């Protein structure tokens, strides 16, 4: 092992690579230091761990590393992460969700920062921003690159990497040829490579730091254009060229020799073809030869195989295949025989590993399916309410901790008349209404806005940064689009509540759970919109309005699942919900609150549901509150007892949610009318 060494390639950005160089591929981990935080980028393989570990520790203590970026799942990027963890590292793994599914198999135990769930950027404490540019299928579906806006360095992952048996930290004049060789092997096609390069050409990039090969520290656009125009992949369809007009076989063979020299070195190439009857100049141009063109084309590769081995053939094969297709000449015979032999051996190995591969694929599919069920709404495919709560908590607490001036907004869209649709047409038609509403929302929201499905008949849109006028304008567009749409089986309207973080930012009353406060304000504004006649947007009411007691319902049950289900459903149709776990607690709440309705179990701790009801009847202030029973116990005796206490509605658990919601709404309407 060579002595650890580091190189500062830009201000506070270090190359911290190891000494191994397998098959012409060196690995380049990078360390970005930003005040009290450090970011380790593609830490490398197990082979390089000792070097990289010592190099990192020579710059910062391990505990200073807060993030480790993994651009994709290959072992040369990721395999050393568990070793850093065992050494005491505590950090977040920054990666794409596709990569997360696979790198877990290395035994990584750290938590993850998923870039596609964080607007494809990472904000450090100092305010420095790292942006993530997706590079799908180059060469992995979830592959991406990292751009540091401050230094203008692009950490490019496999892109701009190279084969190099004579390695230099910084790219030299022959680097483009080295780079082409690597990409011809690993990148699927120009049609996939070109759009990404066009994106890079539009960025302000001073330096490109690839994970393999050399760092490009000048003329970056030249290298980007070289890859933009590179023909590569197994489905090559190059423009046909005339061999004679292009210089014949001599030019084609010269191209091959120069590519070899960029990968290995001049002397090795001369040695490989030393006894062929050809004349070379000092730049490896073939100036004369004593064969036919076709003979020269075949002899060069035969000599290479004899003197340098199969690796030299394998590494040049994509270039030779492209030349053969472009100039419509046959592949050299040596490739047909030897490459075929290698492919046959590879096929045998693949067959032996097929069962293992299928097992891993089944596991990945199972993990993905489980994740989808836990986080996605089955009707719309949106992230569900539980996911939204966690997301909002993370976002709002992050804004507070960073003391950011960011002002996110919430738009809650509650569809007004879906209870009628459900009663008349059934749940399948409700699902269709929700899907059509989602179509409208997706067409109107901004590209950075996130939609979630709330339980019941509501959606919520999180806008990361907003101006009040723009958000209210968007809410009105949503309301008008839903009201005007002909996609629904009957006319549908929406009551919409809008709120902004600035509404509560400096209010101490909401400092304990600011994310919950923000969400509750949006819900209450929905209720105001509905109470004023529906099909309205509410976003300007004073905070005092939210402290009014608007439609409180008390739930009394020792079964927390029942409480949670009913609370969510009732809040989503704009009622305030209070809950109690036993009869005594419930009685205390009743005396302190003005209630529209009470829903109670019977088998309650401390005071059962029948006694609780008797206590209410004995008090003139509480005897007229509408009352509903829910219980697993329902027989003739219990029904008679409930009836004697004036309770008309008695539901046996488990109950139909739509049925009980309908009864609740009728009860509440009757109670308000009586008042």
XYZ file of C-alpha atoms in Angstrom:
675
model
C 0.000 0.000 0.000
C 1.388 3.407 -0.935
C 1.561 6.235 1.585
C -1.755 8.091 1.912
C -1.869 11.340 0.021
C -4.454 14.032 -0.719
C -4.720 16.820 -3.269
C -6.788 19.976 -2.898
C -8.344 20.251 -6.366
C -10.441 23.344 -5.538
C -10.912 25.438 -2.420
C -11.760 22.983 0.420
C -12.375 20.149 -2.070
C -9.933 17.245 -1.898
C -9.099 14.178 -3.932
C -8.673 11.438 -1.310
C -8.196 8.377 -3.536
C -6.415 5.103 -2.922
C -3.583 3.332 -4.665
C -5.324 0.374 -6.325
C -5.794 0.359 -10.082
C -7.667 -2.722 -11.245
C -7.938 -3.310 -14.991
C -6.961 0.262 -15.832
C -9.620 1.731 -13.539
C -8.489 3.888 -10.649
C -11.101 5.218 -8.220
C -11.442 8.854 -7.195
C -13.269 9.578 -3.931
C -13.637 13.286 -3.095
C -14.065 15.164 0.181
C -15.845 18.527 0.323
C -15.262 20.471 3.561
C -17.701 23.256 4.414
C -17.227 24.753 7.868
C -18.321 22.216 10.475
C -19.645 19.808 7.855
C -17.930 17.519 5.367
C -19.327 15.534 2.450
C -17.614 12.358 1.223
C -18.404 11.616 -2.413
C -18.279 8.013 -3.731
C -15.957 6.679 -0.985
C -14.790 3.739 -3.082
C -14.162 0.026 -2.827
C -12.947 -2.264 -0.076
C -9.569 -2.385 -1.831
C -9.061 1.354 -1.369
C -10.579 1.722 2.101
C -7.382 1.923 4.163
C -5.886 4.601 1.914
C -9.094 6.620 1.644
C -9.780 6.360 5.374
C -6.322 7.681 6.280
C -6.541 10.396 3.637
C -9.898 11.596 4.959
C -8.677 11.575 8.570
C -5.637 13.638 7.587
C -8.057 16.433 6.617
C -11.025 16.145 9.018
C -12.023 13.877 11.924
C -14.463 11.157 10.879
C -17.314 12.621 12.964
C -17.237 15.760 10.811
C -18.549 13.830 7.805
C -22.303 14.481 7.797
C -23.131 13.127 4.334
C -21.884 10.398 2.017
C -23.025 10.728 -1.604
C -23.457 7.488 -3.574
C -24.049 8.202 -7.259
C -25.032 4.608 -7.992
C -24.828 1.130 -6.498
C -21.617 -0.393 -7.936
C -19.114 -1.837 -5.422
C -16.302 0.460 -6.600
C -18.456 3.343 -5.303
C -20.187 1.892 -2.261
C -18.546 -1.212 -0.814
C -16.382 0.691 1.664
C -19.337 2.455 3.357
C -19.873 -0.289 6.003
C -16.154 -0.058 6.838
C -16.493 3.693 7.464
C -19.515 2.923 9.666
C -17.546 0.351 11.662
C -14.779 2.923 12.107
C -17.298 5.195 13.857
C -18.741 7.229 10.995
C -22.236 8.642 11.543
C -23.676 10.210 8.412
C -26.629 10.290 6.036
C -26.409 8.380 2.761
C -27.352 10.772 -0.044
C -28.665 8.845 -3.034
C -31.592 8.077 -5.336
C -34.325 5.671 -4.201
C -33.352 3.134 -6.880
C -29.828 3.015 -5.497
C -31.081 2.841 -1.914
C -32.903 -0.420 -2.648
C -29.657 -2.087 -3.750
C -26.928 -0.609 -1.542
C -28.706 -1.945 1.544
C -27.291 -5.333 0.533
C -23.771 -4.106 1.367
C -24.856 -4.049 5.020
C -25.126 -0.253 5.237
C -26.891 0.784 8.467
C -26.949 4.593 8.120
C -30.125 6.538 7.411
C -30.817 7.878 3.930
C -31.325 11.295 2.377
C -33.272 10.486 -0.809
C -32.612 13.137 -3.454
C -35.891 12.660 -5.341
C -37.757 13.383 -2.094
C -35.709 16.550 -1.429
C -36.093 18.543 -4.649
C -32.815 17.122 -5.993
C -30.641 19.298 -3.800
C -28.825 19.277 -0.475
C -28.505 22.472 1.549
C -25.579 22.564 3.975
C -25.728 24.586 7.200
C -23.656 27.392 5.705
C -26.197 27.890 2.944
C -24.031 26.130 0.370
C -26.139 24.106 -2.064
C -25.301 20.889 -3.853
C -27.560 20.200 -6.820
C -28.212 16.730 -8.202
C -28.541 16.222 -11.961
C -30.147 12.945 -13.006
C -28.275 10.928 -15.653
C -30.669 7.982 -16.135
C -29.251 4.783 -17.655
C -25.711 6.192 -17.733
C -25.142 3.493 -16.808
C -27.802 2.808 -14.117
C -31.500 3.882 -14.068
C -31.026 5.898 -10.858
C -27.601 7.362 -11.732
C -27.003 11.056 -11.031
C -24.219 13.622 -10.727
C -23.544 16.302 -8.111
C -22.913 19.971 -8.876
C -21.436 22.338 -6.290
C -22.818 25.786 -7.072
C -20.098 27.507 -5.057
C -16.998 25.958 -6.649
C -18.667 25.112 -9.994
C -17.289 21.574 -9.737
C -19.314 18.752 -11.297
C -18.771 15.428 -9.496
C -19.697 13.359 -12.517
C -19.782 9.751 -11.269
C -18.990 7.343 -14.154
C -19.426 10.036 -16.782
C -16.101 11.454 -18.049
C -14.326 8.444 -16.544
C -11.598 6.632 -18.448
C -9.495 3.515 -18.788
C -5.933 4.439 -18.007
C -3.016 2.123 -17.293
C -0.777 5.204 -17.019
C -2.776 7.401 -14.641
C -2.591 11.164 -14.084
C -4.651 13.110 -11.577
C -5.405 15.817 -14.143
C -6.399 15.125 -17.748
C -3.681 15.439 -20.381
C -3.998 15.947 -24.144
C -4.754 12.278 -24.840
C -7.520 12.028 -22.230
C -10.417 12.272 -24.675
C -9.345 8.984 -26.298
C -9.051 7.287 -22.897
C -12.478 8.649 -22.019
C -14.051 7.414 -25.254
C -12.804 3.880 -24.630
C -14.489 3.716 -21.234
C -17.802 5.117 -22.489
C -17.873 2.856 -25.531
C -17.869 -0.068 -23.102
C -20.290 1.171 -20.436
C -22.755 3.659 -21.907
C -25.844 2.305 -23.696
C -26.207 4.668 -26.647
C -25.620 8.143 -27.977
C -29.366 8.815 -27.822
C -29.185 8.526 -24.023
C -25.779 10.185 -23.629
C -26.459 13.221 -25.822
C -29.373 14.838 -23.878
C -27.388 14.748 -20.625
C -24.387 16.343 -22.294
C -26.651 19.082 -23.660
C -27.727 19.797 -20.075
C -24.086 19.998 -18.974
C -23.276 22.387 -21.824
C -25.897 24.737 -20.415
C -24.296 24.721 -16.948
C -21.424 26.859 -15.651
C -18.852 24.100 -15.028
C -15.234 24.990 -14.177
C -14.088 21.474 -13.298
C -15.275 17.909 -13.864
C -14.330 15.378 -11.180
C -15.150 11.827 -12.358
C -15.056 8.737 -10.172
C -12.686 6.976 -12.604
C -9.916 8.439 -14.717
C -8.601 12.007 -14.440
C -9.952 15.349 -13.293
C -10.781 17.778 -16.115
C -9.720 21.206 -14.870
C -9.830 23.246 -18.074
C -11.776 23.455 -21.351
C -14.585 21.366 -19.876
C -16.914 22.052 -22.811
C -14.482 20.293 -25.177
C -14.833 17.059 -23.206
C -18.596 17.442 -22.880
C -18.936 17.868 -26.647
C -16.714 14.822 -27.241
C -19.170 12.644 -25.288
C -22.165 14.368 -26.812
C -21.012 13.226 -30.248
C -19.721 9.784 -29.240
C -21.343 6.772 -30.887
C -21.541 3.991 -28.342
C -23.578 1.024 -27.172
C -24.646 -2.308 -28.588
C -27.178 -0.804 -30.993
C -24.783 1.297 -33.030
C -26.148 2.751 -36.229
C -23.395 5.106 -37.379
C -23.489 7.129 -40.579
C -21.849 5.080 -43.338
C -18.499 6.370 -44.615
C -16.520 5.628 -47.762
C -13.392 3.693 -46.752
C -11.240 4.861 -49.645
C -12.145 8.544 -49.269
C -11.419 8.354 -45.545
C -7.858 7.101 -46.021
C -8.419 3.364 -46.324
C -7.282 0.662 -43.920
C -4.136 2.614 -43.057
C -6.191 5.383 -41.456
C -8.410 2.896 -39.610
C -5.400 1.000 -38.203
C -3.707 4.275 -37.198
C -6.861 5.206 -35.280
C -6.636 1.923 -33.367
C -2.925 2.342 -32.536
C -3.475 5.865 -31.210
C -6.344 4.673 -29.042
C -4.095 1.945 -27.620
C -1.384 4.537 -26.894
C -3.848 6.705 -24.957
C -4.814 3.756 -22.759
C -1.363 2.193 -22.270
C 1.735 4.009 -23.592
C 3.681 4.569 -26.797
C 6.418 2.008 -26.137
C 3.980 -0.778 -25.289
C 2.072 -0.233 -28.531
C 5.270 -0.309 -30.591
C 6.283 -3.519 -28.802
C 2.902 -5.112 -29.537
C 3.297 -4.737 -33.313
C 7.108 -4.679 -33.429
C 7.731 -7.372 -36.080
C 5.014 -6.326 -38.512
C 6.250 -4.915 -41.810
C 4.888 -1.413 -41.292
C 6.443 2.040 -40.966
C 5.404 4.411 -38.160
C 6.230 8.064 -37.562
C 6.843 9.572 -34.131
C 3.064 10.036 -33.553
C 2.149 6.416 -34.378
C 0.784 7.299 -37.807
C 1.211 4.383 -40.221
C 3.049 5.782 -43.278
C 3.704 2.516 -45.167
C 2.965 -1.224 -44.939
C 3.734 -4.391 -46.916
C 0.280 -6.054 -46.906
C -3.110 -5.648 -48.423
C -5.430 -3.411 -46.370
C -7.548 -6.312 -45.182
C -4.419 -8.272 -44.152
C -3.120 -5.306 -42.146
C -6.508 -4.936 -40.406
C -6.380 -8.582 -39.279
C -2.629 -8.885 -38.550
C -2.486 -5.957 -36.121
C -5.007 -7.582 -33.794
C -3.456 -11.036 -34.095
C -0.097 -9.589 -32.982
C -1.768 -7.687 -30.140
C -3.398 -10.876 -28.880
C -0.128 -12.865 -29.025
C 2.020 -10.208 -27.332
C -0.398 -8.500 -24.942
C -3.212 -10.940 -24.321
C -6.975 -10.970 -24.472
C -7.422 -7.868 -22.295
C -6.021 -5.685 -25.080
C -8.601 -7.104 -27.476
C -11.503 -6.696 -25.065
C -10.707 -3.080 -24.289
C -10.577 -2.006 -27.951
C -13.544 -4.060 -29.180
C -16.208 -1.261 -29.110
C -14.032 1.031 -31.233
C -13.272 -1.760 -33.715
C -16.970 -2.642 -33.941
C -17.904 0.974 -34.611
C -15.235 1.294 -37.349
C -16.424 -1.950 -38.940
C -20.039 -0.740 -39.036
C -19.192 2.775 -40.159
C -16.936 1.704 -43.040
C -18.753 -1.569 -43.779
C -15.723 -3.810 -43.318
C -15.561 -7.159 -41.513
C -14.583 -7.426 -37.886
C -11.045 -8.900 -37.642
C -11.174 -12.690 -37.415
C -9.384 -12.749 -34.085
C -12.344 -10.985 -32.452
C -14.838 -13.470 -33.848
C -13.021 -16.453 -32.358
C -11.614 -15.138 -29.091
C -14.415 -12.787 -28.044
C -16.901 -15.558 -28.784
C -14.958 -17.871 -26.476
C -15.070 -15.269 -23.700
C -18.799 -14.716 -24.236
C -19.455 -18.450 -24.018
C -17.576 -18.629 -20.722
C -19.534 -15.618 -19.495
C -22.815 -17.253 -20.514
C -21.933 -20.328 -18.460
C -21.186 -18.155 -15.439
C -24.438 -16.247 -15.917
C -26.385 -19.475 -15.998
C -24.792 -20.565 -12.740
C -25.758 -17.256 -11.111
C -29.265 -17.076 -12.527
C -31.011 -18.519 -9.464
C -29.238 -16.040 -7.193
C -30.125 -13.161 -9.508
C -33.795 -14.181 -9.622
C -33.864 -14.437 -5.835
C -32.457 -10.917 -5.475
C -34.929 -9.582 -8.029
C -37.838 -11.128 -6.131
C -36.585 -9.581 -2.907
C -36.232 -6.160 -4.564
C -39.740 -6.438 -5.997
C -41.109 -7.414 -2.590
C -39.353 -4.492 -0.903
C -40.641 -2.081 -3.513
C -44.187 -3.433 -3.233
C -44.120 -3.146 0.563
C -42.781 0.389 0.401
C -45.493 1.299 -2.100
C -48.287 -0.115 0.063
C -47.058 1.719 3.150
C -46.555 5.118 1.536
C -48.909 5.316 -1.447
C -52.650 5.783 -1.763
C -53.988 2.811 -3.762
C -56.544 4.902 -5.719
C -54.427 7.854 -6.896
C -50.878 6.562 -6.446
C -49.997 9.718 -4.474
C -48.064 9.612 -1.230
C -50.551 9.119 1.578
C -51.436 11.118 4.689
C -48.899 9.378 6.965
C -46.120 10.089 4.495
C -47.279 13.711 4.208
C -47.152 14.232 7.979
C -43.564 12.983 8.147
C -42.594 15.019 5.088
C -44.120 18.239 6.437
C -42.487 17.707 9.845
C -39.080 17.329 8.192
C -39.568 20.344 5.923
C -40.822 22.768 8.578
C -38.299 21.738 11.241
C -35.526 22.039 8.665
C -36.626 25.602 7.825
C -36.682 26.512 11.520
C -33.289 24.940 12.288
C -31.675 26.616 9.280
C -33.352 29.946 10.117
C -34.382 30.046 6.490
C -36.622 32.732 5.043
C -38.326 30.060 2.946
C -42.114 30.477 3.034
C -43.836 27.228 1.994
C -47.588 27.078 1.457
C -50.263 24.422 1.865
C -53.348 24.190 -0.340
C -55.985 21.758 0.958
C -58.551 20.833 -1.697
C -61.671 19.196 -0.239
C -64.236 17.912 -2.751
C -67.622 19.098 -1.527
C -70.282 16.655 -2.666
C -68.684 13.234 -2.795
C -70.880 11.825 -0.017
C -73.786 12.094 -2.461
C -71.762 10.443 -5.244
C -70.845 7.600 -2.888
C -74.432 7.065 -1.745
C -75.900 7.162 -5.267
C -73.196 5.514 -7.368
C -70.863 3.642 -4.999
C -67.181 3.711 -4.149
C -65.965 2.854 -7.670
C -67.386 6.090 -9.005
C -65.863 8.002 -6.088
C -62.477 6.568 -7.097
C -63.022 7.830 -10.653
C -63.882 11.300 -9.346
C -60.689 11.338 -7.278
C -58.598 10.272 -10.271
C -60.126 12.976 -12.469
C -59.572 15.586 -9.757
C -55.953 14.472 -9.507
C -55.586 14.923 -13.275
C -56.746 18.536 -12.903
C -54.409 19.192 -9.959
C -51.374 17.744 -11.710
C -52.029 19.915 -14.736
C -52.097 23.107 -12.652
C -49.447 22.623 -9.962
C -45.850 23.818 -10.359
C -43.101 21.343 -11.224
C -41.604 21.561 -7.712
C -44.949 21.344 -5.899
C -45.867 18.043 -4.248
C -49.343 16.504 -4.112
C -50.542 14.146 -1.368
C -53.810 12.290 -0.811
C -55.539 12.945 2.477
C -57.965 10.409 3.889
C -61.529 11.098 2.867
C -62.178 13.233 -0.210
C -59.297 15.676 -0.011
C -55.871 16.423 -1.478
C -53.088 18.648 -0.223
C -50.479 20.481 -2.268
C -47.170 21.495 -0.657
C -45.525 24.469 -2.363
C -41.876 24.769 -1.194
C -41.562 28.520 -1.791
C -44.487 30.804 -2.461
C -45.825 34.308 -2.748
C -49.296 34.771 -1.282
C -50.830 36.261 -4.416
C -49.443 33.483 -6.622
C -50.673 30.754 -4.275
C -54.150 32.235 -4.000
C -54.278 32.563 -7.783
C -53.353 28.868 -8.114
C -56.040 27.912 -5.577
C -58.667 29.844 -7.557
C -57.558 28.145 -10.784
C -57.991 24.761 -9.101
C -61.439 25.687 -7.778
C -62.625 26.982 -11.153
C -61.180 24.020 -13.075
C -62.917 21.481 -10.830
C -66.226 23.346 -10.948
C -66.071 23.655 -14.756
C -64.899 20.123 -15.497
C -67.184 17.761 -17.388
C -65.140 14.698 -16.434
C -67.261 13.984 -13.355
C -70.472 11.961 -13.301
C -72.173 14.929 -11.597
C -71.094 18.502 -10.977
C -68.317 18.614 -8.368
C -67.035 21.634 -6.492
C -64.157 22.117 -4.067
C -63.738 24.089 -0.866
C -60.116 25.154 -0.544
C -58.035 26.324 2.390
C -54.655 28.009 1.925
C -52.004 28.858 4.484
C -48.360 29.900 4.560
C -45.582 29.295 7.042
C -45.275 33.059 7.552
C -48.773 32.902 9.126
C -47.275 31.222 12.197
C -43.511 31.887 11.917
C -43.292 34.419 14.756
C -46.239 33.207 16.829
C -45.098 31.526 20.064
C -48.459 29.759 20.382
C -47.556 27.525 17.425
C -43.872 26.932 18.242
C -44.240 23.454 19.810
C -45.582 21.587 16.775
C -45.376 24.119 13.949
C -45.983 21.552 11.198
C -49.217 20.376 12.849
C -50.262 23.982 13.437
C -49.705 24.836 9.783
C -51.744 21.850 8.627
C -54.561 22.529 11.121
C -54.860 26.134 9.979
C -55.254 24.964 6.392
C -57.961 22.502 7.479
C -59.811 25.173 9.418
C -59.723 27.489 6.429
C -61.325 24.683 4.426
C -64.086 24.540 7.034
C -64.621 28.279 6.746
C -64.863 27.927 2.958
C -67.454 25.158 3.329
C -69.441 27.002 5.989
C -69.732 30.011 3.676
C -71.441 27.975 0.975
C -68.736 25.694 -0.502
C -66.907 26.180 -3.829
C -64.746 28.867 -2.203
C -61.106 29.619 -1.410
C -60.251 30.812 2.088
C -56.774 32.157 2.753
C -57.065 35.532 4.428
C -58.899 34.965 7.734
C -57.325 36.268 10.928
C -55.800 33.787 13.374
C -58.480 34.640 15.925
C -61.053 33.067 13.596
C -59.352 29.711 14.022
C -59.892 29.674 17.760
C -63.665 29.618 17.366
C -65.357 26.355 18.231
C -66.558 25.217 14.811
C -68.382 21.916 14.962
C -66.742 19.925 17.774
C -67.428 16.184 18.000
C -66.319 14.079 20.975
C -65.097 10.501 20.373
C -64.973 8.245 23.456
C -63.347 4.826 23.059
C -60.478 2.823 24.526
C -59.664 1.467 21.045
C -57.156 3.943 19.586
C -57.560 2.526 16.086
C -61.253 3.429 16.092
C -60.380 6.908 17.380
C -57.773 7.418 14.636
C -60.004 6.254 11.788
C -62.979 8.381 12.814
C -60.832 11.414 13.649
C -59.220 11.425 10.225
C -62.522 10.940 8.404
C -64.345 13.637 10.387
C -61.516 16.165 10.125
C -61.392 15.653 6.386
C -65.047 16.678 6.145
C -64.333 19.711 8.271
C -65.289 18.857 11.854
C -63.162 19.465 14.903
C -62.592 16.263 16.848
C -61.816 15.745 20.553
C -61.136 12.280 21.930
C -61.180 10.580 25.320
C -60.103 7.090 26.363
C -62.461 6.578 29.302
C -65.815 7.760 30.634
C -64.491 10.041 33.377
C -62.219 11.929 31.001
C -65.106 12.237 28.542
C -67.431 13.677 31.198
C -64.874 16.317 32.072
C -64.490 17.320 28.412
C -68.264 17.601 27.960
C -68.531 20.060 30.857
C -65.749 22.254 29.408
C -66.749 22.258 25.715
C -69.662 23.099 23.496
C -70.289 19.902 21.481
C -72.331 19.116 18.411
C -72.253 15.348 18.898
C -70.856 12.538 21.076
C -69.853 9.114 19.713
C -69.113 6.656 22.513
C -68.172 3.070 23.098
C -69.915 1.040 25.815
C -67.122 -1.030 27.391
C -65.116 1.951 28.670
C -62.601 2.116 31.543
C -63.543 3.936 34.786
C -67.119 4.655 33.665
C -68.955 2.590 31.041
C -70.903 4.108 28.166
C -74.321 3.606 29.762
C -73.376 5.364 33.010
C -71.669 8.118 31.005
C -74.926 8.702 29.112
C -76.936 8.713 32.370
C -74.643 11.418 33.775
C -75.232 13.561 30.683
C -79.022 13.137 30.950
C -78.966 14.293 34.546
C -77.492 17.673 33.569
C -79.760 20.143 31.736
C -76.700 21.605 29.932
C -75.699 18.259 28.365
C -78.870 16.172 28.142
C -79.741 17.301 24.586
C -76.334 16.625 22.945
C -76.936 14.056 20.148
C -75.415 10.697 21.078
C -74.305 7.600 19.103
C -73.071 4.242 20.441
C -70.335 2.076 18.892
C -69.595 -1.300 20.411
C -68.576 -4.891 19.772
C -71.425 -5.686 22.215
C -74.849 -5.484 20.580
C -77.665 -7.749 21.780
C -81.309 -7.315 22.728
C -80.508 -6.216 26.262
C -77.918 -3.628 25.259
C -80.122 -2.210 22.481
C -83.059 -1.855 24.935
C -80.768 -0.148 27.452
C -79.550 2.295 24.787
C -83.103 3.013 23.701
C -84.142 3.720 27.305
C -81.367 6.315 27.429
C -82.688 8.045 24.300
C -79.936 6.770 21.953
C -81.381 6.036 18.511
C -78.231 4.999 16.650
C -76.242 2.018 17.876
C -73.505 0.631 15.534
C -71.843 -2.707 15.997
C -68.094 -2.863 15.347
C -66.762 -3.298 12.742
C -68.999 -0.764 11.031
C -69.306 0.723 7.536
C -67.524 4.069 7.669
C -69.708 5.659 4.965
C -72.874 4.665 6.862
C -71.797 6.129 10.170
C -70.534 9.340 8.506
C -73.955 9.776 6.884
C -75.721 9.363 10.236
C -73.288 11.798 11.904
C -73.971 14.471 9.297
C -77.731 14.052 9.624
C -77.471 14.251 13.406
C -75.317 17.384 13.266
C -77.622 19.100 10.769
C -80.625 18.311 12.970
C -78.865 19.600 16.052
C -77.940 22.869 14.363
C -81.512 23.291 13.124
C -82.861 22.723 16.642
C -80.504 25.365 17.961
